[in-house]
Amino acid sequence: MRRKMAAGNWKMNGLRADLAEITALASATSTTACDVMICPPAPLIPAMLALEAGIMVGGQDCHAEQSGAHTGDVSATLLKDIGASAVIVGHSERRADHAETDAEVRAKAEAATSAGLIAIVCIGETEAERDAGDTLKVVETQLTGSLPDGTTAANTVVAYEPVWAIGTGKTAQSSDIVEVHAAMRALLRARFGAEVADGIRLLYGGSVKPGNAEEIFSLPDVDGGLVGGASLKAADFSAIVAAASR
Ligand code: PGA
């Protein structure tokens, strides 16, 4: 009942010339049974949308306020105004590089959903936290702290991204992914009720590649992926989209 999603996060990569990848992706993924999204650096969003490639386009971050004196920041309202469908909030690189707390992530998610965007809320443990056996505790704290009370299946997607798996070529074991996703589903049910919780898509992220996507996306409670490096090339990402469409 949950439609799978393959979301690409270009991070601080991509120039106008790389929009050719979107054209290639569109032709390689013209009939898909999943939602396909690319989150490029914000200045590329209008040009990506202008391609009318049939691919959802999202931002990588937004400010918690809708406007104001915040030099360099982008509001969810503007992202919505230029045609974005979603915005990633709380990515571990934002949490690490900009010291974003769960409370800030939650405020950003609130700004996103009130602007009419889907908030893709990211959580995940560091390697030290996993080694200490704290994975489920960290996931619970981040999930509880980062999701607003107004979370619905329509306005929110959660991405579980173990920090140690991002950009490293290491993926979590299938059994670990299943354990964390089941724990997230249970936490969502306890807070939002089964009807809302069972509709919320839970993505896995961290070194998703064409070679492992099918196995990961077939796991229970895994509703697709948030993909960094492998979203930059249409050949790789279209294979991941195909895996999410099965
Ligand atoms: P990766 O990044 O696929 O390059 O590991 C995932 C992410 O950060 O969303």
Coordinates of C-alpha atoms in Angstrom, one line a residue, residues 102 123-145 160 162 164 172-188:
D102 CA 16.7 17.4 16.6
I123 CA 18.1 10.1 11.2
G124 CA 20.9 7.6 11.8
E125 CA 23.6 6.5 14.3
T126 CA 27.3 7.1 14.0
E127 CA 29.8 4.3 14.0
A128 CA 30.7 4.9 17.6
E129 CA 27.1 4.8 18.6
R130 CA 26.5 1.5 16.8
D131 CA 29.7 0.0 18.3
A132 CA 28.4 1.1 21.8
G133 CA 25.2 -0.8 21.1
D134 CA 23.2 2.4 21.1
T135 CA 21.7 2.3 17.6
L136 CA 18.0 1.8 18.6
K137 CA 18.3 4.4 21.4
V138 CA 19.8 7.0 19.0
V139 CA 17.2 6.2 16.4
E140 CA 14.4 6.6 19.0
T141 CA 15.7 9.9 20.3
Q142 CA 16.2 11.3 16.8
L143 CA 12.9 10.1 15.5
T144 CA 11.0 11.4 18.5
G145 CA 12.8 14.7 18.5
Y160 CA 17.2 5.9 8.1
P162 CA 23.5 5.0 9.4
W164 CA 29.0 5.2 8.9
A172 CA 24.2 -2.0 7.0
Q173 CA 23.4 -5.7 7.2
S174 CA 19.9 -6.6 6.0
S175 CA 19.1 -7.9 9.5
D176 CA 20.2 -4.5 11.0
I177 CA 18.1 -2.6 8.5
V178 CA 15.1 -4.8 9.3
E179 CA 15.5 -4.3 13.0
V180 CA 15.8 -0.5 12.8
H181 CA 12.9 -0.1 10.3
A182 CA 10.7 -2.3 12.5
A183 CA 11.6 -0.2 15.5
M184 CA 10.8 3.0 13.6
R185 CA 7.5 1.7 12.5
A186 CA 6.6 0.7 16.1
L187 CA 7.6 4.1 17.4
L188 CA 5.5 5.8 14.7

